[in-house]
XYZ file of C-alpha atoms in Angstrom:
666
model
C 127.019 30.338 77.925
C 124.585 30.009 75.017
C 121.058 30.559 76.382
C 119.620 28.278 73.697
C 121.392 25.291 75.185
C 120.604 25.728 78.849
C 118.289 23.041 80.262
C 114.857 24.083 81.468
C 112.314 22.430 83.730
C 108.566 22.209 83.023
C 106.860 20.738 86.079
C 108.953 17.608 86.750
C 110.242 17.327 83.155
C 113.737 18.563 82.358
C 114.335 19.603 78.741
C 117.944 19.608 77.538
C 117.710 22.904 75.640
C 115.344 25.776 74.829
C 114.430 24.568 71.321
C 110.849 23.409 70.835
C 109.387 21.921 67.680
C 105.701 22.868 68.013
C 102.884 20.766 66.654
C 102.262 21.197 62.932
C 99.556 19.502 60.921
C 101.430 17.336 58.410
C 98.547 15.626 56.535
C 100.420 12.356 56.992
C 98.003 10.369 59.171
C 95.679 7.775 57.630
C 92.302 7.231 59.310
C 93.683 9.082 62.371
C 96.483 6.500 62.663
C 100.179 7.316 63.017
C 102.043 6.221 59.872
C 105.657 5.275 59.215
C 105.983 8.597 57.389
C 105.073 10.520 60.557
C 107.442 8.458 62.703
C 110.304 8.967 60.247
C 109.652 12.705 60.029
C 109.788 13.272 63.781
C 112.575 10.768 64.459
C 114.842 12.735 62.119
C 114.137 15.976 63.965
C 114.719 14.362 67.336
C 118.131 13.172 66.148
C 118.781 16.716 64.950
C 118.906 18.016 68.506
C 115.556 19.643 69.359
C 114.928 19.594 73.101
C 111.176 19.038 72.936
C 108.925 17.950 70.073
C 105.137 18.185 69.901
C 103.102 16.118 67.442
C 99.613 16.854 66.268
C 97.454 18.578 66.550
C 95.582 15.479 67.698
C 91.834 15.090 67.676
C 89.759 14.684 70.863
C 86.584 13.389 69.206
C 85.078 12.543 65.816
C 84.328 16.156 64.806
C 87.549 17.678 66.125
C 89.259 17.298 62.744
C 89.532 15.067 59.704
C 91.136 11.652 59.406
C 94.451 13.052 58.157
C 95.016 14.406 61.675
C 96.602 12.203 64.316
C 93.844 10.748 66.483
C 93.913 10.700 70.281
C 90.231 10.065 70.880
C 90.169 6.258 70.761
C 92.203 3.497 72.355
C 92.815 1.954 68.935
C 95.149 4.873 68.128
C 97.373 4.212 71.147
C 99.853 1.710 69.619
C 100.831 4.217 66.911
C 101.009 7.075 69.391
C 103.238 4.957 71.639
C 105.574 4.086 68.761
C 105.838 7.752 67.811
C 106.654 8.834 71.367
C 109.388 6.222 71.625
C 110.924 7.309 68.299
C 111.132 10.902 69.522
C 112.552 9.932 72.905
C 115.052 7.525 71.349
C 116.357 10.482 69.351
C 117.024 12.419 72.540
C 114.019 14.776 72.661
C 111.072 15.100 75.006
C 107.783 14.048 73.406
C 104.532 16.024 73.569
C 101.088 15.614 72.012
C 99.064 18.718 71.220
C 95.323 18.184 71.601
C 92.883 20.283 69.623
C 89.328 20.624 68.446
C 89.028 22.527 65.163
C 85.471 23.694 65.835
C 84.034 25.738 62.972
C 87.241 25.244 60.958
C 86.333 21.581 60.393
C 84.838 20.690 57.006
C 81.763 18.468 56.848
C 82.869 16.906 53.553
C 86.073 15.731 55.260
C 84.158 14.251 58.217
C 81.790 11.996 56.268
C 79.052 14.577 56.376
C 79.213 15.260 60.116
C 78.602 18.950 60.767
C 81.247 21.058 62.548
C 80.384 22.455 65.968
C 81.120 25.801 67.599
C 79.922 27.967 70.483
C 77.382 29.621 68.179
C 75.945 28.992 64.726
C 78.017 31.731 63.058
C 79.223 30.959 59.505
C 82.911 30.275 58.955
C 84.641 32.376 56.321
C 87.137 29.556 55.809
C 84.778 26.629 55.233
C 81.729 28.572 54.003
C 79.672 26.407 56.356
C 77.530 27.281 59.355
C 78.450 25.103 62.347
C 76.015 23.682 64.852
C 75.992 25.440 68.225
C 77.128 23.136 71.011
C 74.509 22.318 73.602
C 75.399 22.399 77.289
C 75.537 18.620 77.171
C 77.857 18.833 74.144
C 80.114 21.271 75.965
C 80.412 18.970 78.982
C 81.129 16.007 76.717
C 83.822 17.917 74.819
C 85.526 18.894 78.071
C 85.504 15.226 79.051
C 86.871 14.303 75.607
C 89.868 16.594 76.121
C 90.555 15.104 79.553
C 90.242 11.493 78.383
C 92.486 12.175 75.376
C 95.107 13.721 77.670
C 95.011 10.637 79.889
C 95.419 8.488 76.780
C 98.456 10.550 75.748
C 100.037 10.049 79.150
C 99.479 6.275 78.944
C 101.228 6.264 75.560
C 104.432 7.437 77.235
C 104.527 11.077 76.207
C 106.470 13.409 78.454
C 103.801 16.127 78.346
C 100.492 17.155 76.829
C 99.665 20.495 75.223
C 96.264 21.991 74.409
C 95.758 24.376 71.488
C 93.731 27.343 72.711
C 94.127 29.671 69.751
C 94.246 30.078 65.969
C 90.457 30.291 65.643
C 89.831 26.714 66.728
C 87.144 25.681 69.201
C 88.549 26.956 72.508
C 89.448 30.322 71.007
C 86.003 30.441 69.408
C 84.553 30.390 72.906
C 86.994 33.095 74.014
C 86.141 35.567 71.269
C 83.008 37.707 70.894
C 83.463 37.321 67.125
C 82.336 33.692 67.302
C 80.643 33.425 70.710
C 77.140 34.887 70.842
C 75.893 32.641 73.641
C 73.715 34.014 76.434
C 74.371 31.249 78.969
C 77.267 30.697 81.374
C 79.650 30.115 78.415
C 79.005 33.438 76.664
C 78.819 37.156 77.203
C 81.261 38.335 79.855
C 84.991 37.649 79.785
C 84.598 35.312 82.769
C 81.974 33.307 80.899
C 83.867 33.194 77.588
C 87.012 31.765 79.215
C 85.012 29.180 81.175
C 85.231 26.493 78.481
C 89.034 26.702 78.221
C 89.454 26.919 81.995
C 87.253 23.867 82.607
C 89.150 21.863 79.993
C 92.479 22.545 81.665
C 91.145 21.789 85.143
C 89.652 18.524 83.871
C 92.942 17.551 82.246
C 94.900 18.323 85.400
C 92.539 16.143 87.418
C 92.984 13.257 84.958
C 96.790 13.338 84.604
C 97.715 14.257 88.188
C 99.824 17.054 89.651
C 103.259 15.967 88.415
C 102.508 15.503 84.713
C 103.511 18.504 82.538
C 100.522 20.282 81.002
C 101.021 23.070 78.455
C 98.803 25.450 76.490
C 99.470 27.098 73.131
C 97.468 30.307 72.916
C 97.126 33.615 71.127
C 98.004 36.929 72.718
C 96.306 38.833 69.902
C 93.899 37.191 67.499
C 94.239 40.076 64.991
C 90.541 39.736 64.196
C 88.304 42.770 63.747
C 86.178 42.883 66.889
C 88.283 40.138 68.430
C 90.666 39.925 71.364
C 93.819 41.865 72.005
C 96.534 41.462 74.593
C 94.633 42.656 77.695
C 92.016 39.873 77.797
C 94.293 37.177 76.436
C 97.090 38.057 78.867
C 94.651 37.770 81.763
C 93.441 34.438 80.389
C 97.061 33.225 80.314
C 97.534 34.310 83.938
C 94.424 32.387 85.003
C 95.607 29.264 83.161
C 98.956 29.379 84.977
C 97.722 30.361 88.451
C 94.326 28.695 88.716
C 94.368 25.775 86.275
C 97.782 24.257 86.963
C 99.198 24.878 83.481
C 102.981 24.405 83.532
C 104.073 26.243 80.378
C 102.559 28.586 77.805
C 103.479 28.725 74.120
C 102.400 32.141 72.850
C 101.479 33.091 69.314
C 99.073 35.377 67.476
C 96.505 35.240 64.720
C 93.524 33.278 63.562
C 93.578 31.565 60.179
C 91.069 34.055 58.785
C 92.806 37.161 60.149
C 94.316 39.561 57.632
C 97.653 40.110 59.374
C 100.433 37.934 57.874
C 102.126 35.608 60.338
C 104.152 33.097 58.379
C 105.054 34.605 55.009
C 108.484 35.817 54.017
C 107.569 39.508 54.348
C 107.110 39.113 58.131
C 110.358 40.221 59.806
C 112.006 37.516 61.869
C 111.103 37.594 65.534
C 108.441 40.277 65.104
C 105.855 38.506 67.243
C 108.098 37.769 70.224
C 106.486 40.746 71.975
C 103.332 38.656 72.375
C 105.270 36.162 74.491
C 106.693 38.992 76.584
C 103.167 40.210 77.351
C 102.482 36.844 78.940
C 105.898 36.354 80.537
C 105.415 39.614 82.443
C 102.434 38.161 84.370
C 103.188 34.437 84.881
C 105.814 32.415 86.715
C 105.838 29.392 84.391
C 108.056 28.973 81.300
C 106.870 30.946 78.274
C 107.645 29.897 74.702
C 107.751 32.416 71.830
C 106.775 31.416 68.305
C 106.157 32.541 64.706
C 108.889 33.524 62.234
C 111.806 32.699 64.514
C 113.949 30.957 61.935
C 117.502 31.339 63.185
C 119.399 30.554 66.394
C 120.689 34.125 66.359
C 117.199 35.614 66.646
C 116.144 32.978 69.178
C 118.972 33.509 71.616
C 118.536 37.271 71.372
C 114.860 37.228 72.380
C 115.683 34.868 75.254
C 118.483 37.181 76.418
C 116.166 40.172 76.109
C 113.654 38.557 78.454
C 110.866 38.015 75.939
C 110.581 34.284 76.605
C 112.182 31.208 78.166
C 112.052 28.903 75.126
C 111.616 29.311 71.391
C 109.371 27.379 69.016
C 111.082 26.523 65.739
C 108.447 25.033 63.431
C 109.227 25.354 59.762
C 112.877 26.037 60.558
C 113.120 22.391 61.608
C 111.323 21.243 58.479
C 113.951 23.043 56.423
C 116.873 21.760 58.480
C 116.221 19.023 61.073
C 119.804 19.357 62.285
C 119.667 23.088 62.933
C 119.886 22.603 66.755
C 122.948 20.381 66.584
C 124.654 22.660 64.065
C 124.033 25.625 66.371
C 125.224 23.728 69.446
C 128.489 22.726 67.787
C 129.321 26.137 66.323
C 128.309 25.363 62.746
C 125.505 27.869 62.244
C 126.901 28.803 58.848
C 125.908 25.297 57.703
C 122.211 25.714 58.541
C 119.735 25.647 55.654
C 117.266 28.319 56.689
C 113.524 28.313 56.167
C 112.738 31.245 53.880
C 108.998 31.312 54.719
C 107.983 30.753 51.107
C 105.038 28.551 52.243
C 105.219 26.652 48.941
C 105.873 23.221 50.421
C 104.333 23.413 53.882
C 101.099 25.415 53.819
C 100.344 25.325 50.093
C 100.653 21.524 50.114
C 98.027 21.324 52.862
C 95.608 23.415 50.797
C 96.044 20.823 48.046
C 95.340 18.001 50.556
C 98.930 16.798 50.232
C 101.419 16.113 52.998
C 103.916 18.724 54.161
C 106.987 19.192 51.992
C 109.702 21.851 51.823
C 111.360 23.894 49.098
C 114.570 24.258 51.092
C 114.725 20.586 52.066
C 113.459 18.147 49.407
C 113.867 15.269 51.867
C 111.204 16.648 54.244
C 108.242 14.293 54.281
C 110.285 11.740 52.344
C 112.770 10.781 55.069
C 112.653 7.090 54.123
C 111.063 6.961 50.691
C 113.687 9.263 49.176
C 116.650 8.312 51.330
C 119.873 8.299 49.300
C 122.092 5.222 49.396
C 125.636 5.197 48.064
C 125.943 3.799 44.561
C 128.169 0.854 43.786
C 128.862 2.297 40.327
C 130.007 5.937 40.571
C 129.635 7.954 37.380
C 131.116 11.154 36.056
C 128.242 13.639 36.177
C 128.204 17.027 34.459
C 125.543 19.453 35.664
C 125.065 22.472 33.447
C 123.433 25.423 35.193
C 123.754 26.730 38.745
C 120.158 27.631 39.568
C 118.090 25.852 42.237
C 117.531 22.754 40.094
C 121.206 22.368 39.190
C 122.432 23.025 42.728
C 120.049 20.545 44.316
C 120.783 17.944 41.654
C 124.513 18.320 42.312
C 124.031 17.828 46.055
C 121.918 14.693 45.585
C 124.244 13.154 43.002
C 127.289 13.888 45.176
C 125.603 12.358 48.236
C 124.984 9.229 46.189
C 128.706 8.963 45.504
C 129.067 10.229 41.960
C 131.896 12.412 40.654
C 130.011 15.686 40.138
C 131.032 18.923 38.454
C 128.634 21.859 38.286
C 129.110 24.440 35.526
C 127.612 27.937 35.731
C 128.116 30.503 32.993
C 127.675 33.416 35.405
C 129.738 34.567 38.335
C 127.515 33.237 41.140
C 125.130 30.407 41.897
C 121.438 30.783 42.557
C 119.837 31.632 39.219
C 116.290 32.938 39.487
C 116.348 32.837 43.296
C 117.906 36.290 42.979
C 114.910 37.430 40.941
C 112.476 36.016 43.491
C 114.414 37.724 46.283
C 114.499 41.174 44.692
C 111.150 42.652 45.845
C 110.940 44.150 49.330
C 109.938 41.470 51.819
C 111.097 38.624 49.585
C 114.820 38.890 50.331
C 114.964 35.494 51.997
C 114.918 33.746 48.617
C 118.470 35.051 48.241
C 119.326 33.333 51.530
C 118.412 29.991 49.963
C 120.831 30.666 47.102
C 123.555 31.366 49.654
C 122.690 28.337 51.783
C 122.752 25.986 48.797
C 126.112 27.447 47.771
C 127.417 26.654 51.246
C 126.063 23.106 51.029
C 127.905 22.593 47.751
C 131.155 23.680 49.386
C 130.581 21.383 52.366
C 129.849 18.489 50.016
C 133.022 19.291 48.056
C 131.173 19.547 44.748
C 133.492 20.848 42.024
C 131.933 24.147 40.880
C 133.093 25.955 37.749
C 131.829 29.550 37.631
C 132.034 31.814 34.583
C 132.137 28.709 32.431
C 129.785 28.332 29.487
C 129.455 24.722 28.406
C 129.659 23.990 24.682
C 130.189 20.914 22.537
C 133.970 21.184 22.813
C 133.868 21.140 26.627
C 131.529 18.159 26.601
C 133.930 16.298 24.291
C 136.828 17.238 26.550
C 135.199 16.126 29.821
C 133.488 12.989 28.475
C 130.733 12.794 31.122
C 128.734 9.613 31.707
C 125.631 11.603 32.590
C 124.605 15.219 31.975
C 121.858 17.078 33.797
C 120.825 20.102 31.766
C 119.655 22.827 34.172
C 120.185 25.837 31.938
C 117.038 27.603 33.084
C 114.909 29.996 31.090
C 114.920 33.409 29.475
C 112.211 36.073 29.314
C 110.104 36.439 26.208
C 109.013 39.586 24.414
C 105.351 39.521 23.343
C 104.540 40.460 19.712
C 103.306 43.977 20.475
C 104.043 46.836 18.068
C 106.637 49.129 19.664
C 108.075 46.458 21.952
C 111.604 47.168 20.695
C 111.714 50.803 21.880
C 114.378 51.892 24.399
C 111.912 52.621 27.215
C 110.594 49.029 27.035
C 112.495 46.768 29.432
C 112.283 43.240 30.796
C 110.997 42.585 34.325
C 114.090 40.500 35.090
C 116.292 43.536 34.460
C 114.080 45.697 36.673
C 114.217 43.193 39.531
C 117.994 42.954 39.294
C 118.305 46.773 39.178
C 119.958 46.680 35.777
C 117.721 49.442 34.404
C 116.112 52.649 35.642
C 112.427 53.477 35.271
C 110.405 56.652 34.942
C 107.618 58.053 37.103
C 104.809 56.293 35.249
C 105.380 52.585 34.710
C 103.129 50.012 33.074
C 103.860 46.328 33.718
C 102.557 43.938 31.064
C 101.758 40.556 32.597
C 100.083 39.741 35.906
C 101.670 36.406 36.714
C 104.083 35.888 39.599
C 106.923 37.864 37.992
C 104.619 40.722 36.989
C 103.117 41.003 40.471
C 106.527 40.890 42.138
C 107.876 43.508 39.715
C 104.932 45.838 40.330
C 105.427 45.517 44.080
C 109.159 46.093 43.708
C 108.510 49.297 41.761
C 105.866 50.522 44.190
C 108.414 50.453 47.033
C 110.548 53.104 45.309
C 110.352 56.285 47.359
C 108.796 54.759 50.493
C 110.499 55.184 53.864
C 112.400 52.358 55.505
C 111.356 50.695 58.734
C 114.142 52.468 60.639
C 113.013 55.842 59.306
C 109.386 55.133 60.248
C 110.419 54.091 63.769
C 112.519 57.238 64.222
C 109.681 59.516 63.151
C 107.161 57.599 65.276
C 109.247 57.606 68.463
C 109.949 61.304 68.090
C 106.291 61.988 67.271
C 107.404 63.861 64.196
C 104.411 62.723 62.164
C 100.953 61.338 62.839
C 100.369 57.566 62.481
C 98.267 58.316 59.409
C 101.101 60.263 57.794
C 103.600 57.526 58.641
C 101.342 54.904 57.090
C 101.257 56.939 53.883
C 105.035 57.384 53.890
C 105.480 53.634 54.357
C 103.109 52.570 51.588
C 103.014 55.251 48.895
C 106.147 55.685 46.826
C 107.155 57.953 43.980
C 106.431 55.641 41.042
C 102.924 55.352 39.582
C 102.532 51.642 38.741
C 99.881 50.081 36.505
C 99.666 46.309 36.029
C 97.773 44.893 33.046
C 96.864 41.245 32.557
C 94.943 39.541 29.753
C 93.362 36.983 32.090
C 90.541 37.750 34.492
C 92.763 37.297 37.550
C 96.310 38.142 38.494
C 98.794 36.034 40.438
C 98.896 32.807 38.427
C 101.674 30.682 39.892
C 101.545 32.315 43.326
C 100.662 29.952 46.175
C 97.471 30.417 48.185
C 99.396 31.145 51.386
C 101.140 34.101 49.762
C 98.641 35.344 47.186
C 96.261 37.012 49.643
C 99.184 38.849 51.252
C 100.360 40.135 47.888
C 96.849 41.260 46.935
C 96.564 43.090 50.243
C 99.927 44.794 49.799
C 99.129 45.823 46.230
C 95.966 47.497 47.453
C 97.865 49.430 50.123
C 100.535 50.487 47.666
C 97.913 51.757 45.225
C 99.021 49.670 42.276
C 96.452 50.127 39.527
C 95.373 46.729 38.196
C 93.569 46.102 34.908
C 92.559 42.500 34.247
C 91.024 41.224 31.030
C 93.196 43.812 29.318
C 95.247 43.349 26.155
C 98.226 45.489 25.161
C 97.760 46.702 21.578
C 100.652 49.072 20.902
C 103.492 50.810 22.718
C 104.339 54.389 21.750
C 107.087 56.625 23.186
C 104.660 58.158 25.698
C 101.857 55.663 26.287
C 100.565 52.155 25.818
C 97.332 51.487 23.985
C 95.223 48.745 25.546
C 91.824 47.123 25.148
C 89.491 46.027 27.942
C 86.384 44.407 26.578
C 85.233 46.662 23.743
C 86.958 49.757 25.120
C 90.267 50.904 23.625
C 92.205 53.530 25.542
C 95.730 54.756 26.344
C 97.720 54.621 29.574
C 100.576 57.147 29.955
C 103.908 55.361 30.347
C 107.465 56.596 30.787
C 108.588 52.975 31.082
C 106.952 49.738 29.954
C 108.022 46.573 31.712
C 107.555 43.187 30.046
C 106.565 40.361 32.380
C 104.931 38.212 29.749
C 106.555 34.930 30.710
C 109.674 32.954 29.961
C 110.765 30.089 27.748
C 113.094 27.171 28.499
C 116.724 27.348 27.449
C 117.912 23.860 26.524
C 119.845 24.216 23.285
C 122.417 21.604 24.275
C 119.791 18.853 24.398
C 120.098 18.046 20.703
C 123.896 17.976 20.935
C 123.784 15.534 23.838
C 121.209 13.399 22.087
C 123.321 13.228 18.934
C 126.369 12.163 20.930
C 124.430 9.399 22.679
C 125.186 10.784 26.133
C 122.777 9.901 28.914
C 121.134 13.184 29.863
C 118.060 14.732 31.449
C 116.645 18.232 31.159
C 115.595 19.566 34.569
C 114.148 22.666 36.182
C 112.945 25.560 34.032
C 114.995 24.226 31.128
C 112.430 21.431 30.952
C 109.351 23.533 31.697
C 108.601 26.803 33.489
C 107.526 26.142 37.076
C 107.917 27.311 40.676
C 111.237 27.337 42.517
C 109.779 24.557 44.671
C 109.334 22.375 41.585
C 112.849 23.153 40.368
C 114.380 22.112 43.685
C 112.448 18.846 43.887
C 112.949 18.047 40.219
C 116.682 18.588 40.587
C 116.885 16.501 43.756
C 115.032 13.590 42.154
C 117.192 13.745 39.029
C 120.385 13.724 41.077
C 119.405 10.883 43.387
C 118.130 8.733 40.526
C 121.448 8.680 38.650
């Protein structure tokens, strides 16, 4: 029997399956109040089959977070909380609220000037502010705030309460010597540093009673220099379970300011399940694994292998709310997988926008962009099978139109295959495959290897045309650009050309960075090879690190601007910068290419003119829209819209959402 769909008991609460949607900040609350948008978002995921859903994280007092967080610290928030719990339960899932205090991660400008608080007045690298150190009175009050908020959650009808004791927020700030420099009973020794978290959980248990499920989400490695590793955090987990009455533990890793990627596409799926196993080995309560578990296949495997009892699917359920039900009914091939691009979820938060999704343009718009069947179906021709065209076809078909999608090449997906070419970015290709599957399920008529011209338009007589013909790379006006050793980045990424030992990439935008990283992987050892050599102690860890990061191609990246990575989201950019440093990619910003010769490229940085040896020069100088049929359509008086890169060069996220909106608005 499928281990994912076995019921599990947490205290007196029975959960129908092992699928947990953990709390995720959505930026959808207004003045701490639950909105219709939040209710719609979670109701959809409850209907999709998740066994247990946590909302939040929810604030426990005025400085625990900003007003775009769900509030649990005042009675006036209870009606909205109650409505949200009922919506989740009506959909068939158990409802949970996660309580949290952001501590030094709070921003004063988002709290009407109130200063953030922490165990000690140590500056935050995230906010660039120095928090106020909590007094003993403030500590006692905060403990009481957690307990009173938990009682409020219980009164609102939630099936359980969870406390966030990780990620670099307040409780974990007390746990870690990085942020706790106190010399009283809440600082110094391990016993003192865990006191704050322990007292919170004991206070909550006293408030809610013995039979109410109480959970904790915690780190098992904070990945901070000078921070906590598994030994202390595993012991803390044991104390929570055995001495504080905690009924379940959801285990993760990482603080927000740590330099170990957790959520980006280059993190292998299921990598961090070992952190849950560390805890499961020492406790007798259910343990939940989390981070980069994006498929039922991976989830059931780590349950079978004894790493955990449940699995937290966060962004996987943003991408496809119905993933649990599809898995339960044997339709896993129909799942639209999260590809960990971070473009819609995390990058939106950095822009103070609500959570969205590249893979699911309906996420966050469950009601406002709901598609209703049209009373006047039209014949729709969509030209171009990239992400914009595919998503437009799906939306137009769902609305009830007669849709045909034309693609001049032999497969659908367009530039998703370019984005998925570099090592660690392969999941972009999965989106191309998933959208292709969705088109088949929707019975959209797809014509591959079919270039659309005026004659075909006259023959088909469409009512509406969506022009999604994409873009093409440009060649900058540099002397020598037409030589045979000068190639386009797109051709490099698609392995259409070979390169020499010394490669110069012109252009430091997203495509240039990805191309440089792709080239730097040539000649490095695979993960399987590294594991074999490590297990057999054939090489030292230092030698293995070198073999994993230093390839056989010498890569130089030049960019005219002062910075590289334009067009790369904040969630991903720091990871790429870090990887480029490890892989020894030479980067020259503020540098202009002057001339390409058969053996070198002449460049200028400031007033200095010099030459860089180059066996191959790769052009990553941008792209231009391809929309030549627009004038033809305009002349014929056909209703049309240019979408995706054909309208303007943008991110894949923008192409997907632009296509979806165009299709649903027909």
